[in-house]
Amino acid sequence: MAEAIFRGRTAAPGWAIGPLASLDEWPVNGSEIDGGAPALRTAVGHAIGDLRRIAATSSQDAAEILEFQIAFLEDEILLEEAIARIDEGLTAPEAWRATMAEQIAPFEAETDDYFRARASDLRDLEVRVARALSGGGERADALPTGCIVVADDLPPSRFLEIERAIAGIALRRGSAAGHVAMLARARSLPMAVELGRVIVTDTQAVLHEGCLKVGPDAEETAEAMRHHSIATGARERAAAMIDEPAVTRSGRRIEVKINVEDPARVPDALLRSSDGIGLLRTELTFESGDLLHDEEAQYRVYRSLLQRLESKPLTVRTLDIGGDKPFQGLDQPVERNPFLGLRGIRLMLARPAVFRLQWRALLRAATEGPLRVMLPMVTTQTEIDATRRLADACLKELFGEGQSATLPPIGIMIETPAAALTTDTLEADFFSIGSNDLTQYVMAAARDAAGPVADLLDPLHPAVTRALRMVVEAGARRGIEVSLCGEVAADPQALPTLLDLGLDKFSVASARLAAVRQAVREQP
Ligand code: PEP
Ligand code: MG
């Protein structure tokens, strides 16, 4: 057939080639069985069971997304709202849909792409429960292996069920800020969104850079296959050499640590391969385990990681809540602009009971191995001083109780322009550049923006690299270690610039460790 070209937006880079396959919305029987409130409870239970089953075999990043969905379904208030509607005379499916519509509407109305993309996760819950209510039915997700899947939108749980069969994702709508886009990037699975009216035909297609070519000619097919096999070969070589240190051709040794969210989902082998953990995002670790008010459990998480790391360093970031990181169970103010509000270290200093508890666990764990503590979203020296005073007080308290504890090195994340501009005076034991936040604040562009604002979000824009250079130079002058743990560290295209700036310590998503080490080996 003649070639048809659909242009959208890149959500995950790379080349995919394969047959097109349609993944339609799950059909929900029109004549839904109505068993009232008991049927709704059972259906919600089924949906939770399904999500748990998928989460059990998923990677860390995916399981976290599903755990959020499960927690949402487990919320009794939601179920009570739906049951109240049943009591008012609606059928169970009608009541469920009305209740979910009310939950989804505010997300759909969001101007922020990140939050708007969350509506897709909620619609998934709406449909899963509605399907369970209608007696389920055969799932229509059997796809030809190696296909490019076409759908209007794709919720994460359905993506996880089909990911092994697919070579690429082409969405008519979708969002580059959505959870599936994040998962696709971590898996090097090409993905395009906002493609418009793609019609699935029985033919081959090529997906690359936000563009879907249906029925490519022989030359285009050959080109796509060549790029695809180069990328696959590079991935295989990188995976085979994951344990080898990252040294450039000229002999420069580059440290590559990993970022961790849920320690239970990081294999021991990966911890052993890495140069340590450069960022433990405790707001995510604690959220999935409900550890916020449990000092003993927090201490056990750190101790166990130190043991598993076998003398490699563990850098723990104190709770970074607020902005793009909401946290259930901690009182947070409602703000007009939460990204410029009480978040990160600011919030923790305003909630000293929670902060003290985390510090007590950290000070105790620091006796067990090379632990370092890192403060997020620092703006001023006052915040570092106040944290040190709080840590000192906790240390005295622990000694008074006869517990063993010690003060670890305390570093700061460089994420605000204020911190970057004052690294020549800020007193900290190390600096770790959080380029995700630093880029959004330097460029005044939300980190999950779409459209023209997304184009501004360039971590290699001269304004950002100038800030990076200042931090590196200040660190070198003052003998303070500088590392970088934002997403740009995992981008092979950015590596030459980062190395030129003098950076030689990185921390990356664990799934990117092999690729980053390989990219380092290919540098002059
Ligand atoms: C960053 O901002 O670059 C960073 C590593 O922290 P997070 O992505 O968790 O905000
Ligand atoms: Mg950050």
PDB file of N, CA, C and O in Angstrom, residues 366-408:
ATOM      1  N   ALA A 366      24.234   5.301  60.257  1.00  0.00           N
ATOM      2  CA  ALA A 366      25.558   5.759  59.811  1.00  0.00           C
ATOM      3  C   ALA A 366      26.689   4.993  60.503  1.00  0.00           C
ATOM      4  O   ALA A 366      27.836   5.015  60.045  1.00  0.00           O
ATOM      5  N   THR A 367      26.391   4.307  61.605  1.00  0.00           N
ATOM      6  CA  THR A 367      27.435   3.509  62.278  1.00  0.00           C
ATOM      7  C   THR A 367      27.674   2.193  61.530  1.00  0.00           C
ATOM      8  O   THR A 367      28.611   1.473  61.821  1.00  0.00           O
ATOM      9  N   GLU A 368      26.811   1.884  60.586  1.00  0.00           N
ATOM     10  CA  GLU A 368      26.848   0.557  59.944  1.00  0.00           C
ATOM     11  C   GLU A 368      27.605   0.533  58.623  1.00  0.00           C
ATOM     12  O   GLU A 368      27.783  -0.526  58.039  1.00  0.00           O
ATOM     13  N   GLY A 369      27.994   1.699  58.101  1.00  0.00           N
ATOM     14  CA  GLY A 369      28.689   1.701  56.814  1.00  0.00           C
ATOM     15  C   GLY A 369      28.771   3.105  56.237  1.00  0.00           C
ATOM     16  O   GLY A 369      28.374   4.081  56.885  1.00  0.00           O
ATOM     17  N   PRO A 370      29.297   3.223  55.007  1.00  0.00           N
ATOM     18  CA  PRO A 370      29.539   4.551  54.414  1.00  0.00           C
ATOM     19  C   PRO A 370      28.254   5.247  53.950  1.00  0.00           C
ATOM     20  O   PRO A 370      27.943   5.273  52.763  1.00  0.00           O
ATOM     21  N   LEU A 371      27.540   5.796  54.891  1.00  0.00           N
ATOM     22  CA  LEU A 371      26.283   6.488  54.593  1.00  0.00           C
ATOM     23  C   LEU A 371      26.552   7.986  54.466  1.00  0.00           C
ATOM     24  O   LEU A 371      27.381   8.531  55.197  1.00  0.00           O
ATOM     25  N   ARG A 372      25.894   8.614  53.516  1.00  0.00           N
ATOM     26  CA  ARG A 372      25.989  10.073  53.360  1.00  0.00           C
ATOM     27  C   ARG A 372      24.565  10.594  53.275  1.00  0.00           C
ATOM     28  O   ARG A 372      23.683   9.916  52.755  1.00  0.00           O
ATOM     29  N   VAL A 373      24.352  11.798  53.777  1.00  0.00           N
ATOM     30  CA  VAL A 373      22.993  12.355  53.748  1.00  0.00           C
ATOM     31  C   VAL A 373      22.994  13.597  52.867  1.00  0.00           C
ATOM     32  O   VAL A 373      23.933  14.390  52.864  1.00  0.00           O
ATOM     33  N   MET A 374      21.925  13.737  52.106  1.00  0.00           N
ATOM     34  CA  MET A 374      21.857  14.825  51.127  1.00  0.00           C
ATOM     35  C   MET A 374      20.528  15.580  51.301  1.00  0.00           C
ATOM     36  O   MET A 374      19.481  14.949  51.453  1.00  0.00           O
ATOM     37  N   LEU A 375      20.591  16.904  51.290  1.00  0.00           N
ATOM     38  CA  LEU A 375      19.391  17.719  51.502  1.00  0.00           C
ATOM     39  C   LEU A 375      18.854  18.226  50.169  1.00  0.00           C
ATOM     40  O   LEU A 375      19.619  18.784  49.367  1.00  0.00           O
ATOM     41  N   PRO A 376      17.552  18.062  49.916  1.00  0.00           N
ATOM     42  CA  PRO A 376      16.993  18.489  48.631  1.00  0.00           C
ATOM     43  C   PRO A 376      16.517  19.944  48.645  1.00  0.00           C
ATOM     44  O   PRO A 376      16.122  20.465  49.690  1.00  0.00           O
ATOM     45  N   MET A 377      16.554  20.577  47.487  1.00  0.00           N
ATOM     46  CA  MET A 377      15.947  21.897  47.285  1.00  0.00           C
ATOM     47  C   MET A 377      16.512  22.975  48.209  1.00  0.00           C
ATOM     48  O   MET A 377      15.797  23.867  48.657  1.00  0.00           O
ATOM     49  N   VAL A 378      17.820  22.883  48.475  1.00  0.00           N
ATOM     50  CA  VAL A 378      18.432  23.890  49.350  1.00  0.00           C
ATOM     51  C   VAL A 378      18.511  25.225  48.608  1.00  0.00           C
ATOM     52  O   VAL A 378      18.840  25.273  47.423  1.00  0.00           O
ATOM     53  N   THR A 379      18.198  26.306  49.325  1.00  0.00           N
ATOM     54  CA  THR A 379      18.296  27.646  48.749  1.00  0.00           C
ATOM     55  C   THR A 379      19.330  28.492  49.501  1.00  0.00           C
ATOM     56  O   THR A 379      20.048  29.284  48.901  1.00  0.00           O
ATOM     57  N   THR A 380      19.387  28.313  50.814  1.00  0.00           N
ATOM     58  CA  THR A 380      20.266  29.190  51.607  1.00  0.00           C
ATOM     59  C   THR A 380      21.080  28.391  52.633  1.00  0.00           C
ATOM     60  O   THR A 380      20.712  27.278  53.008  1.00  0.00           O
ATOM     61  N   GLN A 381      22.135  29.036  53.119  1.00  0.00           N
ATOM     62  CA  GLN A 381      22.969  28.437  54.173  1.00  0.00           C
ATOM     63  C   GLN A 381      22.151  28.209  55.446  1.00  0.00           C
ATOM     64  O   GLN A 381      22.386  27.266  56.191  1.00  0.00           O
ATOM     65  N   THR A 382      21.175  29.095  55.686  1.00  0.00           N
ATOM     66  CA  THR A 382      20.356  28.976  56.901  1.00  0.00           C
ATOM     67  C   THR A 382      19.708  27.598  56.986  1.00  0.00           C
ATOM     68  O   THR A 382      19.586  27.029  58.063  1.00  0.00           O
ATOM     69  N   GLU A 383      19.266  27.096  55.831  1.00  0.00           N
ATOM     70  CA  GLU A 383      18.606  25.770  55.833  1.00  0.00           C
ATOM     71  C   GLU A 383      19.595  24.673  56.232  1.00  0.00           C
ATOM     72  O   GLU A 383      19.245  23.739  56.952  1.00  0.00           O
ATOM     73  N   ILE A 384      20.824  24.798  55.735  1.00  0.00           N
ATOM     74  CA  ILE A 384      21.840  23.778  56.076  1.00  0.00           C
ATOM     75  C   ILE A 384      22.161  23.879  57.563  1.00  0.00           C
ATOM     76  O   ILE A 384      22.228  22.858  58.269  1.00  0.00           O
ATOM     77  N   ASP A 385      22.315  25.103  58.068  1.00  0.00           N
ATOM     78  CA  ASP A 385      22.645  25.283  59.488  1.00  0.00           C
ATOM     79  C   ASP A 385      21.532  24.736  60.369  1.00  0.00           C
ATOM     80  O   ASP A 385      21.785  24.063  61.361  1.00  0.00           O
ATOM     81  N   ALA A 386      20.289  25.044  59.998  1.00  0.00           N
ATOM     82  CA  ALA A 386      19.156  24.574  60.821  1.00  0.00           C
ATOM     83  C   ALA A 386      19.112  23.046  60.813  1.00  0.00           C
ATOM     84  O   ALA A 386      18.843  22.414  61.841  1.00  0.00           O
ATOM     85  N   THR A 387      19.421  22.448  59.670  1.00  0.00           N
ATOM     86  CA  THR A 387      19.420  20.981  59.603  1.00  0.00           C
ATOM     87  C   THR A 387      20.534  20.418  60.472  1.00  0.00           C
ATOM     88  O   THR A 387      20.344  19.434  61.195  1.00  0.00           O
ATOM     89  N   ARG A 388      21.707  21.033  60.427  1.00  0.00           N
ATOM     90  CA  ARG A 388      22.828  20.549  61.248  1.00  0.00           C
ATOM     91  C   ARG A 388      22.477  20.626  62.738  1.00  0.00           C
ATOM     92  O   ARG A 388      22.777  19.705  63.498  1.00  0.00           O
ATOM     93  N   ARG A 389      21.810  21.731  63.120  1.00  0.00           N
ATOM     94  CA  ARG A 389      21.435  21.864  64.539  1.00  0.00           C
ATOM     95  C   ARG A 389      20.475  20.742  64.917  1.00  0.00           C
ATOM     96  O   ARG A 389      20.593  20.126  65.978  1.00  0.00           O
ATOM     97  N   LEU A 390      19.518  20.481  64.040  1.00  0.00           N
ATOM     98  CA  LEU A 390      18.531  19.425  64.321  1.00  0.00           C
ATOM     99  C   LEU A 390      19.232  18.057  64.392  1.00  0.00           C
ATOM    100  O   LEU A 390      18.974  17.255  65.298  1.00  0.00           O
ATOM    101  N   ALA A 391      20.185  17.814  63.473  1.00  0.00           N
ATOM    102  CA  ALA A 391      20.899  16.528  63.480  1.00  0.00           C
ATOM    103  C   ALA A 391      21.737  16.402  64.757  1.00  0.00           C
ATOM    104  O   ALA A 391      21.764  15.335  65.386  1.00  0.00           O
ATOM    105  N   ASP A 392      22.405  17.498  65.153  1.00  0.00           N
ATOM    106  CA  ASP A 392      23.216  17.455  66.379  1.00  0.00           C
ATOM    107  C   ASP A 392      22.347  17.144  67.587  1.00  0.00           C
ATOM    108  O   ASP A 392      22.723  16.352  68.455  1.00  0.00           O
ATOM    109  N   ALA A 393      21.174  17.777  67.642  1.00  0.00           N
ATOM    110  CA  ALA A 393      20.272  17.546  68.787  1.00  0.00           C
ATOM    111  C   ALA A 393      19.831  16.080  68.807  1.00  0.00           C
ATOM    112  O   ALA A 393      19.772  15.454  69.878  1.00  0.00           O
ATOM    113  N   CYS A 394      19.551  15.521  67.650  1.00  0.00           N
ATOM    114  CA  CYS A 394      19.131  14.106  67.591  1.00  0.00           C
ATOM    115  C   CYS A 394      20.272  13.201  68.042  1.00  0.00           C
ATOM    116  O   CYS A 394      20.055  12.190  68.721  1.00  0.00           O
ATOM    117  N   LEU A 395      21.501  13.580  67.652  1.00  0.00           N
ATOM    118  CA  LEU A 395      22.667  12.763  68.020  1.00  0.00           C
ATOM    119  C   LEU A 395      22.812  12.741  69.547  1.00  0.00           C
ATOM    120  O   LEU A 395      22.998  11.673  70.145  1.00  0.00           O
ATOM    121  N   LYS A 396      22.691  13.911  70.160  1.00  0.00           N
ATOM    122  CA  LYS A 396      22.805  13.991  71.633  1.00  0.00           C
ATOM    123  C   LYS A 396      21.722  13.134  72.282  1.00  0.00           C
ATOM    124  O   LYS A 396      21.963  12.409  73.245  1.00  0.00           O
ATOM    125  N   GLU A 397      20.525  13.270  71.738  1.00  0.00           N
ATOM    126  CA  GLU A 397      19.382  12.517  72.264  1.00  0.00           C
ATOM    127  C   GLU A 397      19.665  11.005  72.208  1.00  0.00           C
ATOM    128  O   GLU A 397      19.441  10.282  73.180  1.00  0.00           O
ATOM    129  N   LEU A 398      20.199  10.557  71.087  1.00  0.00           N
ATOM    130  CA  LEU A 398      20.479   9.116  70.919  1.00  0.00           C
ATOM    131  C   LEU A 398      21.562   8.671  71.898  1.00  0.00           C
ATOM    132  O   LEU A 398      21.450   7.607  72.520  1.00  0.00           O
ATOM    133  N   PHE A 399      22.611   9.501  72.043  1.00  0.00           N
ATOM    134  CA  PHE A 399      23.669   9.147  72.998  1.00  0.00           C
ATOM    135  C   PHE A 399      23.066   9.055  74.398  1.00  0.00           C
ATOM    136  O   PHE A 399      23.374   8.147  75.157  1.00  0.00           O
ATOM    137  N   GLY A 400      22.181  10.018  74.707  1.00  0.00           N
ATOM    138  CA  GLY A 400      21.520  10.018  76.024  1.00  0.00           C
ATOM    139  C   GLY A 400      20.736   8.733  76.255  1.00  0.00           C
ATOM    140  O   GLY A 400      20.598   8.277  77.390  1.00  0.00           O
ATOM    141  N   GLU A 401      20.240   8.152  75.199  1.00  0.00           N
ATOM    142  CA  GLU A 401      19.470   6.904  75.320  1.00  0.00           C
ATOM    143  C   GLU A 401      20.374   5.677  75.280  1.00  0.00           C
ATOM    144  O   GLU A 401      19.901   4.545  75.281  1.00  0.00           O
ATOM    145  N   GLY A 402      21.699   5.930  75.150  1.00  0.00           N
ATOM    146  CA  GLY A 402      22.650   4.813  75.107  1.00  0.00           C
ATOM    147  C   GLY A 402      22.685   4.105  73.763  1.00  0.00           C
ATOM    148  O   GLY A 402      23.166   2.974  73.654  1.00  0.00           O
ATOM    149  N   GLN A 403      22.204   4.770  72.718  1.00  0.00           N
ATOM    150  CA  GLN A 403      22.219   4.145  71.387  1.00  0.00           C
ATOM    151  C   GLN A 403      23.519   4.498  70.668  1.00  0.00           C
ATOM    152  O   GLN A 403      24.084   5.560  70.892  1.00  0.00           O
ATOM    153  N   SER A 404      23.956   3.630  69.779  1.00  0.00           N
ATOM    154  CA  SER A 404      25.143   4.010  69.002  1.00  0.00           C
ATOM    155  C   SER A 404      24.688   4.763  67.750  1.00  0.00           C
ATOM    156  O   SER A 404      23.718   4.369  67.085  1.00  0.00           O
ATOM    157  N   ALA A 405      25.396   5.859  67.503  1.00  0.00           N
ATOM    158  CA  ALA A 405      25.020   6.744  66.384  1.00  0.00           C
ATOM    159  C   ALA A 405      26.238   7.566  66.005  1.00  0.00           C
ATOM    160  O   ALA A 405      27.159   7.719  66.808  1.00  0.00           O
ATOM    161  N   THR A 406      26.252   8.061  64.793  1.00  0.00           N
ATOM    162  CA  THR A 406      27.354   8.942  64.377  1.00  0.00           C
ATOM    163  C   THR A 406      26.862   9.898  63.291  1.00  0.00           C
ATOM    164  O   THR A 406      25.898   9.597  62.586  1.00  0.00           O
ATOM    165  N   LEU A 407      27.542  11.044  63.196  1.00  0.00           N
ATOM    166  CA  LEU A 407      27.118  12.053  62.217  1.00  0.00           C
ATOM    167  C   LEU A 407      27.751  11.738  60.865  1.00  0.00           C
ATOM    168  O   LEU A 407      28.970  11.739  60.734  1.00  0.00           O
ATOM    169  N   PRO A 408      26.964  11.491  59.816  1.00  0.00           N
ATOM    170  CA  PRO A 408      27.534  11.213  58.493  1.00  0.00           C
ATOM    171  C   PRO A 408      27.860  12.522  57.775  1.00  0.00           C
ATOM    172  O   PRO A 408      27.436  13.595  58.211  1.00  0.00           O
TER     173      PRO A 408
END
